[in-house]
Structure formats: structure tokens, C-alpha cells
């Protein structure tokens, strides 16, 4: 079967936009919850610069980082109404609108950032984006990433049983909640901007987080133990409001989607490049950094699988992951 380009799939999904609008200059507003130095925000800034240059100054992008426009649920609503044009958003938030994306949170779906990046480019993953115009009123341009998930705990952890009853900060999304429920923890959904205070004041006992932010936001200062678990990947998605998309000319849609896709991919390359350095940096903090693998979470993972296999294309994603070139 002939492969269709992502652009043609998007055009088909948005349907009504087959009639191209005339080209008009636009200042796009792009929202994110990540702080200015974060890889996502940096890549969004580079996308803005390149779009301005390549459009000869016709199009500009103003960034609203650090949740200035509200949390991701609020930003997704703004995208739906067209009050916001674009966002780089956790796949967690779109999973709240379309549970099929929950398959991307399968425990140990991939081994590391390299495999995660490769899996996100496979048809099994990219075809999930096609449902977004109908299910969430947004066009999914492509995936980015925030590396792999680790567990940082204020008190010692030696076995999975030590996590029972602990208040675990999670990104607000059902598949992650269900993993920690299966572990016997007390998952506490908190958006990223609220995590620092919650950990510092003891509102939560542990956090589910990535290596970039554990280092950059100095979460490790509150830790006794960091489980280097790589237990899930954490994809991001680049979105354009479907309403706004319909107002763009064919030429503008092509330029916006190609450039955004390029900078989304750059986030994946950024994590692939930096993850091992962050691991080394963390080991130098003097905190207990304990590598653990699938065995550590065996029972919880089996419970998760039984639950989510019925709700999302987990088997399909696992099959695609099996066929990836293996990282060393
Ligand atoms: C989080 O919810 O942990 C998160 C959100 C955005 C980027 C990275 C992490």
C-alpha cells in the first residue's frame, strides 16, 4: 500500500479544510507548561525563529511558557476554541481526550530514550494522531519527548513494597495513575508547575519524573533515593488548533507542519544526546541512585497490561517496539 504523508492524512482528517484559504500573515500564540530553559521551550523558540525566517517575516510565533495560559487541560480547551493557535503538550493531556494514546504509557514498552524516539516515528504511533481533529479539535503535527520516567523518593526504597501507601506525584493521566494504583501507592495527580512545592513541603512522598527536570529543578535535593527505573516513556505532541488550521493556506500548512515536525524531532534528539550525562550528574549529587528494571515492577506491570490492553492498542505498540533496531 502506498504510504500517505502526514500532511495528507491531516488534511483528510480535518476534512473541511480541503479548500485552501488565502495566505495571510499571522502571529501564532504557542503555549507550553515547561519553563524557559527546558528542551521543549528551547525547541519551540527555535521553531518560532525558523518560521519567521522561512516565511520572510510573514509569520511569527509568540511563546507562552511555564503555564502562563493555564494548565494543559485549559490550553487544550483554548486550542479547541481557537483562542490559542499552537501548543507543545504532554501526550498525557491528549490521552485524557482519547484513551488510545494510553498505549504509549505501557510499562517497559521501550528500553531507553533511543528506542522511545524510534517508536514514536513508527506508523503504530503516528496513526494515533489522525483521530485528534475529531476527538480533541486539534491537529497533531508530530511527537516530541521528555525522556524516560524515574521515581524520586524522600525516604528509602529497596523493594516495590516500600512504595505501598506512599503519596506519589504523577502527571494527571489515567494510565500513569493505574500503574501506581497497581503498585499499591496513593497516586497524587499534580501538573508540573505544582511539583516543586508539593515535594518540598511533604505533600507528596515521591515523584514520577524525568532526569532533565530532576537535575534542572534540583528535585534531588529532597530525595533519599532515586530509582533509575526507565519504567515508561514520556511523549509530547505538537498541536495546532483545528479551527486555526482551517484558516491557513495549503502553503502555510505545509510550512508550519514541516518546521514544527523538525523541531519536535529535535526534542527527541536532545534527550537521546543528554540523558546519559544527566544520569552521571545525578550520581555525583551523593544521593542513592538505584538502577531497577522490569522485574522490580513485575506484578504492577502485569496488572496494568490486563487493564489497558482492553482500552488502547497496547499489543500493536508492543509489536512495533519489538521490531525496532535494539539499542545497546
Ligand atoms: C511532568 O508532568 O512530569 C512533565 C511535564 C512536561 C514536561 C516534562 C515533565
mmCIF file of C-alpha atoms and ligand atoms in Angstrom:
data_model
loop_
_atom_site.group_PDB
_atom_site.id
_atom_site.type_symbol
_atom_site.label_atom_id
_atom_site.label_comp_id
_atom_site.label_asym_id
_atom_site.label_seq_id
_atom_site.Cartn_x
_atom_site.Cartn_y
_atom_site.Cartn_z
ATOM 1 C CA UNK A 1 0.000 0.000 0.000
ATOM 2 C CA UNK A 2 1.257 3.464 -0.893
ATOM 3 C CA UNK A 3 2.378 5.458 2.161
ATOM 4 C CA UNK A 4 0.438 8.687 2.665
ATOM 5 C CA UNK A 5 2.243 11.759 4.000
ATOM 6 C CA UNK A 6 1.311 13.032 7.457
ATOM 7 C CA UNK A 7 0.184 16.259 5.819
ATOM 8 C CA UNK A 8 -2.300 14.493 3.536
ATOM 9 C CA UNK A 9 -3.600 12.460 6.472
ATOM 10 C CA UNK A 10 -4.092 15.647 8.480
ATOM 11 C CA UNK A 11 -5.904 17.301 5.561
ATOM 12 C CA UNK A 12 -8.201 14.284 5.260
ATOM 13 C CA UNK A 13 -8.855 14.233 8.996
ATOM 14 C CA UNK A 14 -9.721 17.918 9.213
ATOM 15 C CA UNK A 15 -11.958 17.354 6.187
ATOM 16 C CA UNK A 16 -13.466 20.754 5.603
ATOM 17 C CA UNK A 17 -10.085 22.344 5.030
ATOM 18 C CA UNK A 18 -9.715 20.864 1.537
ATOM 19 C CA UNK A 19 -10.484 24.346 0.226
ATOM 20 C CA UNK A 20 -7.302 26.318 0.795
ATOM 21 C CA UNK A 21 -7.664 29.683 2.491
ATOM 22 C CA UNK A 22 -5.783 32.655 1.024
ATOM 23 C CA UNK A 23 -2.327 33.191 2.547
ATOM 24 C CA UNK A 24 -2.472 35.758 5.369
ATOM 25 C CA UNK A 25 0.208 36.915 7.802
ATOM 26 C CA UNK A 26 -0.228 35.551 11.291
ATOM 27 C CA UNK A 27 1.275 35.889 14.756
ATOM 28 C CA UNK A 28 0.723 32.432 16.234
ATOM 29 C CA UNK A 29 0.431 32.010 20.018
ATOM 30 C CA UNK A 30 2.129 28.826 21.275
ATOM 31 C CA UNK A 31 1.586 27.608 24.857
ATOM 32 C CA UNK A 32 3.635 25.193 26.978
ATOM 33 C CA UNK A 33 3.819 24.277 30.672
ATOM 34 C CA UNK A 34 7.593 23.877 30.654
ATOM 35 C CA UNK A 35 9.900 26.653 31.963
ATOM 36 C CA UNK A 36 12.057 28.741 29.555
ATOM 37 C CA UNK A 37 15.320 26.696 29.834
ATOM 38 C CA UNK A 38 13.522 23.358 29.232
ATOM 39 C CA UNK A 39 14.246 21.449 25.985
ATOM 40 C CA UNK A 40 10.618 21.807 24.817
ATOM 41 C CA UNK A 41 10.608 25.567 25.305
ATOM 42 C CA UNK A 42 14.004 25.935 23.634
ATOM 43 C CA UNK A 43 12.847 23.896 20.637
ATOM 44 C CA UNK A 44 9.617 25.897 20.413
ATOM 45 C CA UNK A 45 11.756 29.069 20.348
ATOM 46 C CA UNK A 46 13.867 27.646 17.510
ATOM 47 C CA UNK A 47 10.689 26.721 15.620
ATOM 48 C CA UNK A 48 9.484 30.331 16.058
ATOM 49 C CA UNK A 49 12.770 31.741 14.753
ATOM 50 C CA UNK A 50 12.858 29.438 11.760
ATOM 51 C CA UNK A 51 9.221 30.019 10.804
ATOM 52 C CA UNK A 52 9.794 33.775 10.889
ATOM 53 C CA UNK A 53 12.898 33.436 8.707
ATOM 54 C CA UNK A 54 11.459 30.933 6.223
ATOM 55 C CA UNK A 55 8.204 32.878 5.822
ATOM 56 C CA UNK A 56 10.156 36.059 5.141
ATOM 57 C CA UNK A 57 8.740 37.607 8.319
ATOM 58 C CA UNK A 58 5.120 36.908 7.324
ATOM 59 C CA UNK A 59 4.542 34.522 10.241
ATOM 60 C CA UNK A 60 5.754 34.941 13.798
ATOM 61 C CA UNK A 61 5.229 32.814 16.909
ATOM 62 C CA UNK A 62 4.908 34.209 20.436
ATOM 63 C CA UNK A 63 5.680 31.687 23.165
ATOM 64 C CA UNK A 64 3.775 31.427 26.439
ATOM 65 C CA UNK A 65 5.901 29.048 28.559
ATOM 66 C CA UNK A 66 5.626 27.909 32.201
ATOM 67 C CA UNK A 67 1.841 27.558 32.124
ATOM 68 C CA UNK A 68 1.239 31.303 31.597
ATOM 69 C CA UNK A 69 -2.011 30.460 29.766
ATOM 70 C CA UNK A 70 -3.116 27.920 32.378
ATOM 71 C CA UNK A 71 -2.642 24.180 32.760
ATOM 72 C CA UNK A 72 -2.664 21.799 29.801
ATOM 73 C CA UNK A 73 -6.373 20.974 30.146
ATOM 74 C CA UNK A 74 -7.126 24.697 29.892
ATOM 75 C CA UNK A 75 -4.729 25.120 26.959
ATOM 76 C CA UNK A 76 -6.397 22.248 25.109
ATOM 77 C CA UNK A 77 -9.751 23.994 25.547
ATOM 78 C CA UNK A 78 -8.243 27.216 24.200
ATOM 79 C CA UNK A 79 -6.921 25.293 21.179
ATOM 80 C CA UNK A 80 -10.395 23.897 20.583
ATOM 81 C CA UNK A 81 -11.993 27.334 20.506
ATOM 82 C CA UNK A 82 -9.122 28.865 18.514
ATOM 83 C CA UNK A 83 -8.172 31.229 21.384
ATOM 84 C CA UNK A 84 -4.761 29.519 21.285
ATOM 85 C CA UNK A 85 -3.083 28.589 17.984
ATOM 86 C CA UNK A 86 -0.447 26.035 18.938
ATOM 87 C CA UNK A 87 0.985 24.048 21.850
ATOM 88 C CA UNK A 88 3.730 21.604 22.709
ATOM 89 C CA UNK A 89 1.864 19.386 25.124
ATOM 90 C CA UNK A 90 2.319 16.156 27.073
ATOM 91 C CA UNK A 91 0.683 13.133 25.479
ATOM 92 C CA UNK A 92 -0.857 12.752 28.938
ATOM 93 C CA UNK A 93 -3.277 15.576 28.199
ATOM 94 C CA UNK A 94 -4.411 14.238 24.829
ATOM 95 C CA UNK A 95 -4.840 10.785 26.435
ATOM 96 C CA UNK A 96 -7.474 12.408 28.632
ATOM 97 C CA UNK A 97 -9.404 13.074 25.369
ATOM 98 C CA UNK A 98 -8.501 9.875 23.520
ATOM 99 C CA UNK A 99 -7.577 6.833 25.697
ATOM 100 C CA UNK A 100 -5.904 5.122 22.698
ATOM 101 C CA UNK A 101 -2.831 7.264 23.448
ATOM 102 C CA UNK A 102 -2.656 5.417 26.791
ATOM 103 C CA UNK A 103 -0.813 2.621 24.950
ATOM 104 C CA UNK A 104 2.231 4.905 24.774
ATOM 105 C CA UNK A 105 2.480 4.702 28.599
ATOM 106 C CA UNK A 106 2.784 0.901 28.685
ATOM 107 C CA UNK A 107 5.418 -0.054 31.307
ATOM 108 C CA UNK A 108 8.688 -1.082 29.666
ATOM 109 C CA UNK A 109 7.299 -0.607 26.160
ATOM 110 C CA UNK A 110 10.822 0.523 25.269
ATOM 111 C CA UNK A 111 14.161 0.158 26.996
ATOM 112 C CA UNK A 112 15.503 3.702 26.760
ATOM 113 C CA UNK A 113 15.269 7.127 25.093
ATOM 114 C CA UNK A 114 16.759 5.821 21.853
ATOM 115 C CA UNK A 115 14.089 3.177 21.427
ATOM 116 C CA UNK A 116 11.410 5.632 22.595
ATOM 117 C CA UNK A 117 12.418 8.124 19.903
ATOM 118 C CA UNK A 118 12.344 5.418 17.224
ATOM 119 C CA UNK A 119 8.972 4.039 18.355
ATOM 120 C CA UNK A 120 7.374 7.484 18.179
ATOM 121 C CA UNK A 121 8.196 7.622 14.437
ATOM 122 C CA UNK A 122 6.539 4.287 13.618
ATOM 123 C CA UNK A 123 3.103 4.130 11.895
ATOM 124 C CA UNK A 124 1.681 2.412 15.006
ATOM 125 C CA UNK A 125 2.392 5.590 16.983
ATOM 126 C CA UNK A 126 1.839 8.285 14.330
ATOM 127 C CA UNK A 127 -1.540 6.922 13.246
ATOM 128 C CA UNK A 128 -2.917 7.758 16.713
ATOM 129 C CA UNK A 129 -2.553 11.434 15.744
ATOM 130 C CA UNK A 130 -5.145 11.076 12.977
ATOM 131 C CA UNK A 131 -8.020 10.925 15.483
ATOM 132 C CA UNK A 132 -7.144 14.221 17.179
ATOM 133 C CA UNK A 133 -9.131 16.638 14.962
ATOM 134 C CA UNK A 134 -12.351 14.694 15.611
ATOM 135 C CA UNK A 135 -11.679 13.826 19.250
ATOM 136 C CA UNK A 136 -9.995 16.968 20.534
ATOM 137 C CA UNK A 137 -10.365 19.712 17.901
ATOM 138 C CA UNK A 138 -6.623 19.853 17.287
ATOM 139 C CA UNK A 139 -4.232 18.774 14.551
ATOM 140 C CA UNK A 140 -1.355 16.596 15.798
ATOM 141 C CA UNK A 141 1.729 17.565 13.823
ATOM 142 C CA UNK A 142 4.110 15.022 15.355
ATOM 143 C CA UNK A 143 5.725 13.760 18.525
ATOM 144 C CA UNK A 144 8.450 15.125 20.732
ATOM 145 C CA UNK A 145 9.599 13.639 24.023
ATOM 146 C CA UNK A 146 10.707 14.239 27.620
ATOM 147 C CA UNK A 147 12.836 11.131 28.024
ATOM 148 C CA UNK A 148 12.043 8.266 30.368
ATOM 149 C CA UNK A 149 10.322 8.219 33.761
ATOM 150 C CA UNK A 150 12.158 7.661 37.036
ATOM 151 C CA UNK A 151 10.973 7.620 40.659
ATOM 152 C CA UNK A 152 12.405 10.001 43.230
ATOM 153 C CA UNK A 153 11.551 9.259 46.854
ATOM 154 C CA UNK A 154 12.018 11.309 50.004
ATOM 155 C CA UNK A 155 12.541 8.099 52.031
ATOM 156 C CA UNK A 156 14.492 4.882 51.334
ATOM 157 C CA UNK A 157 13.162 2.409 48.763
ATOM 158 C CA UNK A 158 14.636 -1.047 48.336
ATOM 159 C CA UNK A 159 11.680 -3.051 47.017
ATOM 160 C CA UNK A 160 8.424 -2.185 45.236
ATOM 161 C CA UNK A 161 6.641 -2.955 48.528
ATOM 162 C CA UNK A 162 8.307 0.153 50.011
ATOM 163 C CA UNK A 163 6.144 2.256 47.676
ATOM 164 C CA UNK A 164 2.880 0.881 49.125
ATOM 165 C CA UNK A 165 0.719 3.572 50.652
ATOM 166 C CA UNK A 166 3.118 6.337 49.566
ATOM 167 C CA UNK A 167 1.751 9.552 48.113
ATOM 168 C CA UNK A 168 3.246 9.509 44.636
ATOM 169 C CA UNK A 169 3.126 12.607 42.463
ATOM 170 C CA UNK A 170 2.038 11.733 38.954
ATOM 171 C CA UNK A 171 1.273 13.660 35.783
ATOM 172 C CA UNK A 172 -2.542 13.798 35.667
ATOM 173 C CA UNK A 173 -3.443 10.912 33.317
ATOM 174 C CA UNK A 174 -5.240 7.581 33.849
ATOM 175 C CA UNK A 175 -2.620 5.088 32.559
ATOM 176 C CA UNK A 176 0.047 6.522 34.883
ATOM 177 C CA UNK A 177 -2.433 6.619 37.789
ATOM 178 C CA UNK A 178 -3.335 2.975 37.161
ATOM 179 C CA UNK A 179 0.327 1.927 37.249
ATOM 180 C CA UNK A 180 0.794 3.451 40.702
ATOM 181 C CA UNK A 181 -2.544 2.079 41.931
ATOM 182 C CA UNK A 182 -1.299 -1.374 40.840
ATOM 183 C CA UNK A 183 1.892 -0.720 42.828
ATOM 184 C CA UNK A 184 -0.230 -0.054 45.916
ATOM 185 C CA UNK A 185 0.749 3.614 46.044
ATOM 186 C CA UNK A 186 -1.515 6.618 46.521
ATOM 187 C CA UNK A 187 -1.126 8.464 43.215
ATOM 188 C CA UNK A 188 -1.471 12.235 43.552
ATOM 189 C CA UNK A 189 -2.038 13.964 40.182
ATOM 190 C CA UNK A 190 -0.182 17.283 40.054
ATOM 191 C CA UNK A 191 0.740 19.325 36.976
ATOM 192 C CA UNK A 192 4.435 20.067 36.555
ATOM 193 C CA UNK A 193 4.377 23.677 37.865
ATOM 194 C CA UNK A 194 2.991 22.426 41.223
ATOM 195 C CA UNK A 195 5.553 19.671 41.831
ATOM 196 C CA UNK A 196 8.389 21.596 43.444
ATOM 197 C CA UNK A 197 6.330 22.958 46.347
ATOM 198 C CA UNK A 198 4.449 19.681 46.861
ATOM 199 C CA UNK A 199 7.712 17.761 47.226
ATOM 200 C CA UNK A 200 9.431 20.400 49.355
ATOM 201 C CA UNK A 201 6.541 20.699 51.838
ATOM 202 C CA UNK A 202 5.954 16.934 52.101
ATOM 203 C CA UNK A 203 2.536 16.952 50.415
ATOM 204 C CA UNK A 204 3.878 14.004 48.407
ATOM 205 C CA UNK A 205 6.375 11.310 49.430
ATOM 206 C CA UNK A 206 7.739 10.602 45.963
ATOM 207 C CA UNK A 207 7.503 11.865 42.397
ATOM 208 C CA UNK A 208 7.337 10.296 38.959
ATOM 209 C CA UNK A 209 9.710 12.467 36.902
ATOM 210 C CA UNK A 210 12.369 12.591 34.165
ATOM 211 C CA UNK A 211 16.128 13.067 34.508
ATOM 212 C CA UNK A 212 16.242 16.514 32.897
ATOM 213 C CA UNK A 213 13.886 18.025 35.472
ATOM 214 C CA UNK A 214 15.227 16.030 38.446
ATOM 215 C CA UNK A 215 18.525 17.811 37.743
ATOM 216 C CA UNK A 216 17.386 21.191 36.408
ATOM 217 C CA UNK A 217 14.792 21.857 39.112
ATOM 218 C CA UNK A 218 17.020 20.252 41.789
ATOM 219 C CA UNK A 219 14.298 17.810 42.876
ATOM 220 C CA UNK A 220 17.151 15.510 44.003
ATOM 221 C CA UNK A 221 17.801 17.854 46.953
ATOM 222 C CA UNK A 222 14.583 16.496 48.528
ATOM 223 C CA UNK A 223 15.438 12.842 47.809
ATOM 224 C CA UNK A 224 16.802 9.943 49.778
ATOM 225 C CA UNK A 225 16.600 7.534 46.821
ATOM 226 C CA UNK A 226 16.223 7.912 43.080
ATOM 227 C CA UNK A 227 15.111 4.732 41.329
ATOM 228 C CA UNK A 228 16.664 4.788 37.882
ATOM 229 C CA UNK A 229 13.785 2.775 36.506
ATOM 230 C CA UNK A 230 13.140 3.989 32.925
ATOM 231 C CA UNK A 231 9.729 2.428 33.514
ATOM 232 C CA UNK A 232 7.787 4.451 30.902
ATOM 233 C CA UNK A 233 8.478 6.839 28.095
ATOM 234 C CA UNK A 234 7.012 10.336 28.193
ATOM 235 C CA UNK A 235 5.964 11.555 24.741
ATOM 236 C CA UNK A 236 4.965 15.092 23.853
ATOM 237 C CA UNK A 237 2.850 16.202 20.905
ATOM 238 C CA UNK A 238 2.955 19.357 18.784
ATOM 239 C CA UNK A 239 -0.582 20.659 18.236
ATOM 240 C CA UNK A 240 -2.275 23.282 16.075
ATOM 241 C CA UNK A 241 -5.859 24.359 16.714
ATOM 242 C CA UNK A 242 -8.044 22.679 14.034
ATOM 243 C CA UNK A 243 -10.022 25.924 13.769
ATOM 244 C CA UNK A 244 -6.863 27.885 13.096
ATOM 245 C CA UNK A 245 -5.608 25.189 10.708
ATOM 246 C CA UNK A 246 -8.693 25.696 8.551
ATOM 247 C CA UNK A 247 -7.839 29.365 8.101
ATOM 248 C CA UNK A 248 -4.343 28.589 6.733
ATOM 249 C CA UNK A 249 -3.458 28.264 3.056
ATOM 250 C CA UNK A 250 -2.090 24.911 1.787
ATOM 251 C CA UNK A 251 1.319 26.519 1.512
ATOM 252 C CA UNK A 252 1.227 27.792 5.097
ATOM 253 C CA UNK A 253 0.032 24.436 6.443
ATOM 254 C CA UNK A 254 2.942 22.741 4.708
ATOM 255 C CA UNK A 255 5.494 25.209 6.032
ATOM 256 C CA UNK A 256 4.132 25.196 9.592
ATOM 257 C CA UNK A 257 3.866 21.420 9.808
ATOM 258 C CA UNK A 258 7.272 20.694 8.275
ATOM 259 C CA UNK A 259 9.084 23.163 10.515
ATOM 260 C CA UNK A 260 7.204 22.194 13.658
ATOM 261 C CA UNK A 261 7.809 18.479 12.965
ATOM 262 C CA UNK A 262 11.533 19.212 12.575
ATOM 263 C CA UNK A 263 11.766 20.942 15.947
ATOM 264 C CA UNK A 264 9.633 18.332 17.685
ATOM 265 C CA UNK A 265 12.092 15.715 16.432
ATOM 266 C CA UNK A 266 14.908 17.872 17.790
ATOM 267 C CA UNK A 267 13.497 17.431 21.302
ATOM 268 C CA UNK A 268 13.826 13.662 20.831
ATOM 269 C CA UNK A 269 17.416 14.063 19.651
ATOM 270 C CA UNK A 270 18.094 16.341 22.655
ATOM 271 C CA UNK A 271 17.067 13.682 25.169
ATOM 272 C CA UNK A 272 18.908 10.937 23.292
ATOM 273 C CA UNK A 273 22.000 13.108 23.445
ATOM 274 C CA UNK A 274 21.787 14.274 27.050
ATOM 275 C CA UNK A 275 20.139 11.501 29.078
ATOM 276 C CA UNK A 276 23.394 9.677 29.996
ATOM 277 C CA UNK A 277 25.033 12.979 31.051
ATOM 278 C CA UNK A 278 22.092 13.755 33.359
ATOM 279 C CA UNK A 279 22.442 10.281 34.860
ATOM 280 C CA UNK A 280 26.139 10.933 35.613
ATOM 281 C CA UNK A 281 25.318 14.360 37.041
ATOM 282 C CA UNK A 282 22.756 12.791 39.370
ATOM 283 C CA UNK A 283 25.204 10.159 40.586
ATOM 284 C CA UNK A 284 27.563 12.964 41.631
ATOM 285 C CA UNK A 285 24.967 14.502 43.981
ATOM 286 C CA UNK A 286 25.705 11.880 46.648
ATOM 287 C CA UNK A 287 22.084 10.695 46.661
ATOM 288 C CA UNK A 288 21.287 6.978 46.406
ATOM 289 C CA UNK A 289 20.773 6.331 42.697
ATOM 290 C CA UNK A 290 19.488 2.767 42.334
ATOM 291 C CA UNK A 291 19.031 1.156 38.893
ATOM 292 C CA UNK A 292 15.962 -1.099 38.747
ATOM 293 C CA UNK A 293 14.420 -2.970 35.814
ATOM 294 C CA UNK A 294 11.149 -4.629 34.738
ATOM 295 C CA UNK A 295 11.444 -7.301 37.492
ATOM 296 C CA UNK A 296 11.068 -4.642 40.181
ATOM 297 C CA UNK A 297 7.571 -3.711 38.880
ATOM 298 C CA UNK A 298 6.564 -7.152 37.570
ATOM 299 C CA UNK A 299 3.188 -7.548 39.319
ATOM 300 C CA UNK A 300 2.094 -3.939 38.792
ATOM 301 C CA UNK A 301 3.069 -4.089 35.120
ATOM 302 C CA UNK A 302 1.043 -7.305 34.595
ATOM 303 C CA UNK A 303 -1.984 -5.696 36.252
ATOM 304 C CA UNK A 304 -1.560 -2.577 34.094
ATOM 305 C CA UNK A 305 -1.345 -4.691 30.941
ATOM 306 C CA UNK A 306 -4.535 -6.620 31.724
ATOM 307 C CA UNK A 307 -6.365 -3.332 32.270
ATOM 308 C CA UNK A 308 -5.030 -1.185 29.394
ATOM 309 C CA UNK A 309 -4.876 -3.883 26.697
ATOM 310 C CA UNK A 310 -8.671 -3.579 26.611
ATOM 311 C CA UNK A 311 -8.663 0.212 26.370
ATOM 312 C CA UNK A 312 -5.828 1.049 23.974
ATOM 313 C CA UNK A 313 -3.758 -0.575 21.174
ATOM 314 C CA UNK A 314 -1.083 -1.815 23.599
ATOM 315 C CA UNK A 315 -0.418 -5.057 21.665
ATOM 316 C CA UNK A 316 0.129 -3.107 18.443
ATOM 317 C CA UNK A 317 2.596 -0.745 20.057
ATOM 318 C CA UNK A 318 4.448 -3.659 21.710
ATOM 319 C CA UNK A 319 4.685 -5.352 18.308
ATOM 320 C CA UNK A 320 6.095 -2.164 16.745
ATOM 321 C CA UNK A 321 8.568 -1.868 19.640
ATOM 322 C CA UNK A 322 9.706 -5.475 19.124
ATOM 323 C CA UNK A 323 10.671 -4.657 15.541
ATOM 324 C CA UNK A 324 12.795 -1.600 16.376
ATOM 325 C CA UNK A 325 16.559 -1.712 15.962
ATOM 326 C CA UNK A 326 17.714 -2.549 19.510
ATOM 327 C CA UNK A 327 19.903 -0.061 21.369
ATOM 328 C CA UNK A 328 22.936 -1.444 23.203
HETATM 329 C C1 LIG B 1 5.570 16.119 34.021
HETATM 330 O O1 LIG B 1 4.349 16.230 34.183
HETATM 331 O O2 LIG B 1 6.262 15.449 34.788
HETATM 332 C C2 LIG B 1 6.233 16.795 32.844
HETATM 333 C C3 LIG B 1 5.505 17.667 32.060
HETATM 334 C C4 LIG B 1 6.116 18.277 30.965
HETATM 335 C C5 LIG B 1 7.455 18.022 30.676
HETATM 336 C C6 LIG B 1 8.160 17.150 31.463
HETATM 337 C C7 LIG B 1 7.556 16.541 32.566
#
